mmCIF file of C-alpha atoms in Angstrom:
data_model
loop_
_atom_site.group_PDB
_atom_site.id
_atom_site.type_symbol
_atom_site.label_atom_id
_atom_site.label_comp_id
_atom_site.label_asym_id
_atom_site.label_seq_id
_atom_site.Cartn_x
_atom_site.Cartn_y
_atom_site.Cartn_z
ATOM 1 C CA MET X 1 -18.364 -18.079 -44.138
ATOM 2 C CA ARG X 2 -14.948 -18.591 -45.957
ATOM 3 C CA ASP X 3 -13.898 -15.229 -44.657
ATOM 4 C CA LEU X 4 -14.662 -16.155 -41.114
ATOM 5 C CA ILE X 5 -12.966 -19.500 -41.352
ATOM 6 C CA ALA X 6 -9.841 -17.656 -42.600
ATOM 7 C CA THR X 7 -9.556 -15.592 -39.448
ATOM 8 C CA LEU X 8 -9.799 -18.647 -37.063
ATOM 9 C CA PRO X 9 -6.492 -19.913 -35.682
ATOM 10 C CA GLN X 10 -5.159 -23.019 -37.439
ATOM 11 C CA VAL X 11 -3.314 -25.982 -35.827
ATOM 12 C CA ASP X 12 -1.409 -28.523 -37.767
ATOM 13 C CA ALA X 13 -2.908 -31.952 -37.562
ATOM 14 C CA ASP X 14 0.242 -33.433 -36.004
ATOM 15 C CA ASP X 15 0.230 -30.758 -33.404
ATOM 16 C CA ALA X 16 -3.360 -31.102 -32.612
ATOM 17 C CA ASP X 17 -2.906 -34.957 -32.167
ATOM 18 C CA ARG X 18 0.118 -34.245 -29.746
ATOM 19 C CA ARG X 19 -2.103 -31.687 -27.723
ATOM 20 C CA ASN X 20 -4.869 -34.157 -27.417
ATOM 21 C CA ARG X 21 -2.694 -36.967 -26.274
ATOM 22 C CA LEU X 22 -0.805 -34.854 -23.859
ATOM 23 C CA LEU X 23 -4.136 -33.479 -22.194
ATOM 24 C CA GLY X 24 -5.587 -36.941 -22.271
ATOM 25 C CA ALA X 25 -2.557 -38.322 -20.303
ATOM 26 C CA LEU X 26 -2.502 -35.586 -17.649
ATOM 27 C CA ASN X 27 -6.296 -35.042 -16.897
ATOM 28 C CA GLY X 28 -8.200 -36.995 -14.294
ATOM 29 C CA TRP X 29 -5.459 -38.307 -11.997
ATOM 30 C CA VAL X 30 -5.747 -37.924 -8.223
ATOM 31 C CA VAL X 31 -2.714 -36.377 -6.461
ATOM 32 C CA ASP X 32 -2.806 -35.663 -2.661
ATOM 33 C CA ASP X 33 -6.667 -36.065 -2.693
ATOM 34 C CA GLY X 34 -6.940 -33.436 -5.572
ATOM 35 C CA VAL X 35 -8.205 -34.209 -9.082
ATOM 36 C CA VAL X 36 -5.618 -33.039 -11.700
ATOM 37 C CA ARG X 37 -6.817 -30.582 -14.412
ATOM 38 C CA ALA X 38 -4.529 -29.828 -17.378
ATOM 39 C CA ARG X 39 -5.122 -27.352 -20.071
ATOM 40 C CA ILE X 40 -2.958 -25.504 -22.690
ATOM 41 C CA ALA X 41 -2.643 -21.981 -21.538
ATOM 42 C CA GLY X 42 0.077 -19.431 -21.421
ATOM 43 C CA PRO X 43 1.688 -18.799 -18.013
ATOM 44 C CA PRO X 44 1.022 -15.505 -16.216
ATOM 45 C CA GLY X 45 3.494 -12.617 -16.728
ATOM 46 C CA ALA X 46 4.376 -12.574 -12.945
ATOM 47 C CA LEU X 47 5.738 -16.115 -13.216
ATOM 48 C CA ARG X 48 9.485 -15.154 -13.833
ATOM 49 C CA ASP X 49 11.592 -17.987 -12.425
ATOM 50 C CA TRP X 50 11.556 -21.356 -14.414
ATOM 51 C CA VAL X 51 13.266 -24.715 -13.434
ATOM 52 C CA MET X 52 14.964 -25.872 -16.519
ATOM 53 C CA CYS X 53 15.234 -29.660 -17.229
ATOM 54 C CA GLY X 54 18.025 -31.412 -19.200
ATOM 55 C CA ASN X 55 15.474 -32.542 -21.842
ATOM 56 C CA GLY X 56 14.380 -28.902 -22.650
ATOM 57 C CA ALA X 57 11.218 -28.954 -20.479
ATOM 58 C CA ALA X 58 10.741 -26.254 -18.018
ATOM 59 C CA ILE X 59 8.593 -25.961 -14.818
ATOM 60 C CA GLY X 60 7.174 -22.779 -13.375
ATOM 61 C CA PHE X 61 5.676 -23.123 -9.927
ATOM 62 C CA ASP X 62 2.780 -20.921 -8.960
ATOM 63 C CA ARG X 63 0.540 -22.135 -6.054
ATOM 64 C CA HIS X 64 0.985 -24.755 -3.359
ATOM 65 C CA GLY X 65 -1.752 -25.642 -0.741
ATOM 66 C CA GLY X 66 -3.993 -22.931 -2.103
ATOM 67 C CA ALA X 67 -1.520 -20.171 -1.501
ATOM 68 C CA PRO X 68 1.193 -18.499 -3.664
ATOM 69 C CA CYS X 69 4.325 -20.627 -3.330
ATOM 70 C CA GLY X 70 6.900 -17.944 -3.970
ATOM 71 C CA SER X 71 9.789 -17.882 -6.223
ATOM 72 C CA PRO X 72 13.234 -19.685 -6.189
ATOM 73 C CA GLY X 73 15.099 -16.933 -7.825
ATOM 74 C CA VAL X 74 18.801 -17.888 -8.060
ATOM 75 C CA ASP X 75 18.718 -19.677 -4.746
ATOM 76 C CA GLY X 76 19.395 -23.157 -5.354
ATOM 77 C CA VAL X 77 18.211 -24.286 -1.923
ATOM 78 C CA ALA X 78 14.887 -22.585 -2.406
ATOM 79 C CA ALA X 79 14.451 -24.376 -5.778
ATOM 80 C CA VAL X 80 15.232 -27.659 -4.320
ATOM 81 C CA GLU X 81 12.580 -27.135 -1.601
ATOM 82 C CA LEU X 82 10.015 -26.116 -4.192
ATOM 83 C CA ILE X 83 10.763 -29.265 -6.312
ATOM 84 C CA ASP X 84 10.348 -31.339 -3.157
ATOM 85 C CA ARG X 85 6.975 -29.802 -2.245
ATOM 86 C CA PHE X 86 5.624 -30.458 -5.859
ATOM 87 C CA GLU X 87 7.097 -33.987 -6.021
ATOM 88 C CA PRO X 88 3.751 -35.805 -6.324
ATOM 89 C CA LEU X 89 2.588 -33.650 -9.177
ATOM 90 C CA LEU X 90 6.089 -33.857 -10.863
ATOM 91 C CA ALA X 91 6.047 -37.749 -10.552
ATOM 92 C CA LEU X 92 2.722 -37.795 -12.114
ATOM 93 C CA ILE X 93 3.988 -35.791 -15.163
ATOM 94 C CA GLU X 94 6.966 -38.270 -15.594
ATOM 95 C CA ARG X 95 4.604 -41.300 -15.261
ATOM 96 C CA ALA X 96 1.843 -39.805 -17.526
ATOM 97 C CA LEU X 97 3.997 -38.481 -20.360
ATOM 98 C CA GLY X 98 6.999 -40.859 -20.190
ATOM 99 C CA ILE X 99 9.491 -38.172 -19.710
ATOM 100 C CA ALA X 100 12.166 -37.197 -17.164
ATOM 101 C CA ILE X 101 11.923 -34.205 -14.846
ATOM 102 C CA ASP X 102 15.661 -33.727 -14.141
ATOM 103 C CA PRO X 103 16.142 -30.084 -12.922
ATOM 104 C CA GLU X 104 19.500 -28.349 -13.886
ATOM 105 C CA ARG X 105 19.195 -24.715 -13.348
ATOM 106 C CA VAL X 106 16.934 -21.779 -12.779
ATOM 107 C CA ASP X 107 16.263 -19.252 -15.639
ATOM 108 C CA PRO X 108 14.235 -16.066 -15.537
ATOM 109 C CA ARG X 109 12.075 -16.908 -18.533
ATOM 110 C CA PRO X 110 10.864 -20.113 -20.140
ATOM 111 C CA PRO X 111 12.247 -21.585 -23.292
ATOM 112 C CA ALA X 112 10.752 -20.199 -26.554
ATOM 113 C CA GLY X 113 8.588 -22.238 -28.907
ATOM 114 C CA GLY X 114 7.361 -24.843 -26.278
ATOM 115 C CA LEU X 115 3.914 -25.835 -25.550
ATOM 116 C CA PRO X 116 2.588 -24.289 -22.241
ATOM 117 C CA VAL X 117 0.516 -26.591 -20.134
ATOM 118 C CA GLU X 118 -1.259 -25.452 -16.878
ATOM 119 C CA LEU X 119 -1.529 -28.392 -14.356
ATOM 120 C CA ALA X 120 -3.695 -27.872 -11.203
ATOM 121 C CA THR X 121 -5.107 -30.115 -8.531
ATOM 122 C CA LEU X 122 -8.514 -29.265 -7.710
ATOM 123 C CA ASP X 123 -9.591 -29.643 -4.090
ATOM 124 C CA ALA X 124 -13.281 -29.844 -3.344
ATOM 125 C CA ARG X 125 -13.100 -27.330 -0.498
ATOM 126 C CA ARG X 126 -10.419 -24.925 -1.609
ATOM 127 C CA GLY X 127 -10.595 -24.935 -5.308
ATOM 128 C CA VAL X 128 -7.163 -24.852 -6.732
ATOM 129 C CA ALA X 129 -4.700 -26.416 -4.274
ATOM 130 C CA ASP X 130 -1.465 -26.799 -6.326
ATOM 131 C CA ARG X 131 -0.672 -25.329 -9.702
ATOM 132 C CA LEU X 132 2.419 -25.262 -11.981
ATOM 133 C CA TRP X 133 3.197 -24.569 -15.680
ATOM 134 C CA LEU X 134 4.916 -27.136 -17.820
ATOM 135 C CA ILE X 135 6.662 -26.090 -20.970
ATOM 136 C CA VAL X 136 6.951 -29.092 -23.392
ATOM 137 C CA PRO X 137 9.455 -28.664 -26.214
ATOM 138 C CA GLN X 138 7.870 -29.462 -29.692
ATOM 139 C CA ASP X 139 10.583 -31.942 -30.398
ATOM 140 C CA LEU X 140 10.386 -33.850 -26.973
ATOM 141 C CA ALA X 141 9.269 -37.428 -27.576
ATOM 142 C CA LEU X 142 6.178 -38.332 -25.323
ATOM 143 C CA LEU X 143 4.992 -41.852 -24.406
ATOM 144 C CA ALA X 144 1.670 -40.459 -23.208
ATOM 145 C CA ALA X 145 -0.384 -42.916 -21.046
ATOM 146 C CA THR X 146 -4.311 -42.812 -20.994
ATOM 147 C CA GLY X 147 -5.567 -40.785 -18.015
ATOM 148 C CA PRO X 148 -8.529 -42.094 -15.925
ATOM 149 C CA PHE X 149 -12.081 -40.670 -16.122
ATOM 150 C CA ALA X 150 -12.557 -38.272 -13.143
ATOM 151 C CA SER X 151 -16.282 -37.438 -12.573
ATOM 152 C CA PRO X 152 -15.422 -34.355 -10.423
ATOM 153 C CA LEU X 153 -14.108 -32.651 -13.720
ATOM 154 C CA ALA X 154 -17.526 -33.148 -15.147
ATOM 155 C CA ALA X 155 -19.487 -32.195 -11.896
ATOM 156 C CA HIS X 156 -20.876 -28.908 -13.319
ATOM 157 C CA VAL X 157 -21.814 -30.045 -16.835
ATOM 158 C CA THR X 158 -25.412 -29.421 -17.644
ATOM 159 C CA LEU X 159 -27.359 -32.271 -19.069
ATOM 160 C CA ASP X 160 -30.802 -32.084 -20.492
ATOM 161 C CA GLY X 161 -32.940 -35.221 -19.698
ATOM 162 C CA ARG X 162 -36.248 -36.660 -18.488
ATOM 163 C CA LEU X 163 -36.690 -38.532 -15.242
ATOM 164 C CA HIS X 164 -39.215 -41.500 -15.494
ATOM 165 C CA PHE X 165 -40.523 -43.241 -12.415
ATOM 166 C CA PRO X 166 -43.729 -45.462 -11.843
ATOM 167 C CA GLY X 167 -46.727 -43.668 -10.513
ATOM 168 C CA PRO X 168 -48.895 -44.983 -7.648
ATOM 169 C CA ARG X 169 -50.867 -48.125 -8.222
ATOM 170 C CA LEU X 170 -54.562 -48.069 -7.170
ATOM 171 C CA SER X 171 -57.282 -50.612 -7.568
ATOM 172 C CA PRO X 172 -60.156 -49.628 -9.883
ATOM 173 C CA LEU X 173 -62.338 -49.260 -6.839
ATOM 174 C CA ASP X 174 -60.014 -46.993 -4.966
ATOM 175 C CA ALA X 175 -59.406 -44.934 -8.039
ATOM 176 C CA ALA X 176 -63.167 -44.435 -8.662
ATOM 177 C CA GLU X 177 -63.544 -43.003 -5.215
ATOM 178 C CA LEU X 178 -60.972 -40.174 -5.952
ATOM 179 C CA GLY X 179 -62.441 -36.636 -6.453
ATOM 180 C CA ALA X 180 -61.358 -33.213 -7.091
ATOM 181 C CA GLY X 181 -58.858 -32.022 -4.282
ATOM 182 C CA ASP X 182 -58.009 -35.480 -3.040
ATOM 183 C CA LEU X 183 -54.397 -36.361 -2.502
ATOM 184 C CA VAL X 184 -52.445 -39.562 -3.049
ATOM 185 C CA LEU X 185 -49.526 -39.864 -0.740
ATOM 186 C CA ILE X 186 -46.599 -41.661 -2.429
ATOM 187 C CA GLY X 187 -44.197 -41.603 0.486
ATOM 188 C CA ALA X 188 -40.772 -39.800 1.020
ATOM 189 C CA GLY X 189 -38.682 -41.982 -1.385
ATOM 190 C CA PRO X 190 -36.307 -42.510 -2.722
ATOM 191 C CA PHE X 191 -38.126 -43.999 -5.784
ATOM 192 C CA ASP X 192 -36.887 -46.263 -8.562
ATOM 193 C CA ALA X 193 -36.490 -44.187 -11.622
ATOM 194 C CA VAL X 194 -34.959 -44.047 -15.057
ATOM 195 C CA LEU X 195 -32.883 -40.970 -16.459
ATOM 196 C CA ASP X 196 -33.302 -40.717 -20.181
ATOM 197 C CA ALA X 197 -30.880 -38.121 -21.542
ATOM 198 C CA ASP X 198 -30.176 -37.294 -25.164
ATOM 199 C CA GLY X 199 -27.338 -39.073 -26.704
ATOM 200 C CA VAL X 200 -26.722 -41.847 -23.948
ATOM 201 C CA PRO X 201 -28.498 -44.968 -22.966
ATOM 202 C CA PRO X 202 -31.171 -44.742 -20.377
ATOM 203 C CA CYS X 203 -29.846 -45.134 -16.841
ATOM 204 C CA ARG X 204 -31.727 -46.865 -14.064
ATOM 205 C CA GLY X 205 -31.322 -45.608 -10.545
ATOM 206 C CA ARG X 206 -32.956 -44.027 -7.529
ATOM 207 C CA PHE X 207 -34.472 -40.517 -7.114
ATOM 208 C CA ASP X 208 -34.727 -38.745 -3.742
ATOM 209 C CA PRO X 209 -37.335 -36.055 -4.015
ATOM 210 C CA GLY X 210 -36.089 -34.451 -0.726
ATOM 211 C CA THR X 211 -32.628 -33.770 -1.985
ATOM 212 C CA ARG X 212 -33.535 -33.854 -5.734
ATOM 213 C CA VAL X 213 -30.563 -36.186 -6.244
ATOM 214 C CA PHE X 214 -30.763 -38.951 -8.842
ATOM 215 C CA THR X 215 -28.229 -41.848 -7.994
ATOM 216 C CA PRO X 216 -27.574 -44.184 -11.033
ATOM 217 C CA THR X 217 -27.191 -47.881 -10.414
ATOM 218 C CA ALA X 218 -27.174 -49.458 -13.946
ATOM 219 C CA PHE X 219 -27.863 -48.724 -17.735
ATOM 220 C CA THR X 220 -30.960 -50.191 -19.250
ATOM 221 C CA GLN X 221 -32.336 -50.665 -22.781
ATOM 222 C CA GLY X 222 -35.961 -49.666 -21.921
ATOM 223 C CA VAL X 223 -37.830 -46.855 -20.167
ATOM 224 C CA PRO X 224 -40.830 -47.748 -18.052
ATOM 225 C CA ASN X 225 -44.203 -46.211 -18.614
ATOM 226 C CA GLY X 226 -45.082 -43.230 -16.368
ATOM 227 C CA GLY X 227 -43.084 -40.225 -15.397
#
């Protein structure tokens, strides 16, 4: 086990805290109807032109509106147009991290030693709508905000649980008349139900058997009998 641990990458505690605060500040915002997803990931090799900022940060533009956005090269006008198209996402970076995005020039490669962060807006219909890379210098001071929780980011997380809902109520006389093969129709629903999942409080809501969708309404401390 010690040999295995020795082969794993190690991150300084301060660096790990900085990474967590950075990602916590950027994830979950809504920009142009798309939910922002941020992750620490190296930029693709094809991304060759970088907009350098006065504080040492750098921006590499990749996709806009679901399509490749092109490269500014050494054309200052093209760089300004790209910056303008990504203005909502750049404004979010400034607000979430407390830093200034002040473009100065275009370089063919990003600064060395910085932390690469991929930012993308996720559109429900098209997937990735806009995407850029942000290089954050290690010595750049951050005033990281707290990003909101965005449920679409967790839309495909599998959760094991049990769904409880009351069964049909029959009088003793009616129940005694039931025999093998008889059916009890309980209606089309939706039904009152409680979702009991490991690690979280039970959640009361409504279950639609036609769509197999559970819609939560409130958390509860108890689970009713039946299921």
